[in-house]
Coordinates of C-alpha atoms in Angstrom, one line a residue:
M1 CA -16.7 29.4 14.6
F2 CA -17.7 25.7 13.8
I3 CA -14.2 24.4 13.8
F4 CA -13.3 26.3 17.1
V5 CA -16.4 24.5 18.8
Q6 CA -15.3 21.2 17.3
I7 CA -12.0 21.6 18.7
I8 CA -13.2 22.6 22.2
K9 CA -15.8 19.7 22.3
F10 CA -12.8 17.4 21.2
Y11 CA -10.5 18.3 23.8
L12 CA -13.2 18.1 26.5
I13 CA -14.5 14.7 25.6
K14 CA -10.9 13.7 25.4
R15 CA -10.3 14.6 28.8
L16 CA -13.6 12.8 30.0
M17 CA -12.2 9.9 28.3
S18 CA -9.1 9.8 30.2
I19 CA -11.0 10.3 33.5
M20 CA -13.3 7.4 32.5
R21 CA -10.2 5.1 31.7
F22 CA -8.6 6.3 35.3
L23 CA -11.8 5.4 37.0
G24 CA -12.0 1.8 35.2
V25 CA -15.2 2.4 33.2
N26 CA -16.1 -0.3 30.6
I27 CA -13.5 0.1 27.9
I28 CA -15.9 -0.7 25.0
A29 CA -17.9 2.4 26.2
V30 CA -14.6 4.3 25.8
I31 CA -13.7 3.0 22.5
V32 CA -17.3 3.8 21.1
L33 CA -16.9 7.3 22.4
D34 CA -13.6 7.6 20.9
V35 CA -15.0 6.6 17.6
L36 CA -18.0 8.9 17.8
I37 CA -15.6 12.0 18.7
N38 CA -13.3 11.4 15.9
R39 CA -15.9 11.1 13.3
N40 CA -16.8 14.7 14.2
I41 CA -13.1 16.0 13.9
V42 CA -12.1 17.7 10.8
G43 CA -8.5 17.8 9.4
K44 CA -5.8 15.2 10.1
N45 CA -7.3 13.9 13.4
R46 CA -10.4 12.6 11.7
L47 CA -10.8 8.7 11.7
R48 CA -12.2 7.0 8.5
V49 CA -14.0 3.9 9.1
I50 CA -14.4 1.7 6.2
T51 CA -16.9 -0.8 6.4
D52 CA -17.5 -2.0 2.7
Y53 CA -15.3 -5.3 2.8
G54 CA -17.5 -7.3 0.7
G55 CA -19.2 -4.6 -1.6
V56 CA -20.2 -4.6 -5.0
L57 CA -17.0 -3.8 -6.5
A58 CA -15.3 -6.8 -4.7
K59 CA -18.0 -9.2 -5.9
K60 CA -17.5 -8.0 -9.4
M61 CA -13.8 -8.2 -9.3
A62 CA -14.1 -12.1 -7.8
F63 CA -16.5 -12.9 -10.5
K64 CA -14.1 -11.4 -13.2
M65 CA -11.2 -13.4 -11.9
E66 CA -13.1 -16.6 -12.2
T67 CA -13.6 -16.2 -16.1
S68 CA -11.1 -17.3 -18.5
E69 CA -10.3 -13.8 -19.7
G70 CA -9.8 -12.6 -16.1
K71 CA -7.3 -15.6 -15.3
K72 CA -5.3 -14.8 -18.4
E73 CA -5.2 -11.1 -17.5
F74 CA -4.0 -12.0 -13.8
A75 CA -1.4 -14.4 -15.1
K76 CA 0.3 -11.6 -16.8
R77 CA 1.1 -10.0 -13.3
K78 CA 3.8 -12.5 -13.0
E79 CA 5.8 -11.0 -15.9
T80 CA 4.9 -7.4 -15.5
V81 CA 4.4 -6.8 -11.7
E82 CA 6.2 -9.6 -9.7
W83 CA 9.3 -10.2 -11.8
P84 CA 10.9 -6.8 -11.0
F85 CA 10.6 -7.1 -7.3
G86 CA 12.1 -10.7 -7.5
N87 CA 14.8 -9.6 -9.7
I88 CA 15.8 -6.8 -7.4
K89 CA 15.7 -9.0 -4.2
Q90 CA 17.5 -11.9 -5.7
N91 CA 19.8 -11.0 -8.4
M92 CA 20.6 -7.5 -7.2
K93 CA 21.0 -8.8 -3.5
Y94 CA 18.7 -5.8 -2.3
T95 CA 16.5 -6.8 0.6
E96 CA 16.4 -3.7 2.9
F97 CA 16.7 0.3 2.7
L98 CA 19.9 1.7 3.8
T99 CA 18.6 5.2 4.5
R100 CA 15.9 6.3 7.0
G101 CA 13.0 8.6 6.5
L102 CA 10.3 8.8 3.7
K103 CA 12.0 11.2 1.3
Q104 CA 15.4 9.2 1.5
T105 CA 13.7 5.7 1.2
I106 CA 11.6 7.0 -2.0
T107 CA 14.9 8.3 -3.3
E108 CA 16.7 5.1 -2.9
K109 CA 13.8 3.2 -4.3
N110 CA 13.7 5.5 -7.3
L111 CA 17.6 4.9 -7.9
L112 CA 17.1 1.1 -7.5
N113 CA 14.4 1.2 -10.0
I114 CA 16.4 3.1 -12.5
S115 CA 19.4 0.7 -12.1
H116 CA 17.0 -2.3 -12.7
I117 CA 15.9 -0.4 -15.9
I118 CA 19.3 0.3 -17.1
K119 CA 20.3 -3.2 -16.4
R120 CA 17.5 -4.5 -18.5
I121 CA 18.2 -2.0 -21.5
Y122 CA 22.0 -3.1 -21.4
N123 CA 21.1 -6.8 -21.4
S124 CA 18.7 -6.6 -24.2
Q125 CA 21.1 -4.6 -26.5
N126 CA 24.1 -6.8 -25.7
S127 CA 22.2 -10.4 -25.9
V128 CA 23.5 -12.5 -28.6
K129 CA 20.8 -13.6 -31.1
I130 CA 21.4 -17.0 -32.4
D131 CA 19.9 -17.9 -35.7
F132 CA 18.8 -21.6 -35.0
I133 CA 17.5 -21.9 -38.4
N134 CA 20.8 -21.3 -40.3
L135 CA 23.1 -22.6 -37.8
N136 CA 25.2 -25.0 -39.8
T137 CA 25.2 -23.1 -43.0

C-alpha cells in the first residue's frame, strides 16, 4: 500500500510540476519540488544527493598524501595503474571502442586486457638477459 501511495503521489506532483513549468512559475521552486519528490521515491527513480564533498575521509586522505609514506605509495601508481592504459593507447594504438553497448564494450575491454597481459608474458619470457659483469670473459 505504501509504495502504491508513493507512486500516485509521484505522478500527481510530476503533473503539477509540468503545469507550473507551463505557467512560468519560478524554476528554482520547480527544481526544489523535484528534489523533494525524488527523495521520497523508492527504486530506480530515486535521486541520491551526495553532500559530503570535504568530509572527514577526504581530509584524512589529503593529510595522508602529504606524508612521505603517502607520496611513496602514490608514486607506485605510475607503474601499476597508469602504465597499462598508456601502453594500450600508445603502443597498441587503441583509442576507442569498436562495438556499441555496455556488454559488448566490457567484452572488448576484457579481450584488450588479456592481449596486454599475454604480450607482457611473452616479452618477459623472450627477453635476452645480458650478463654485464662477465661480458668480456
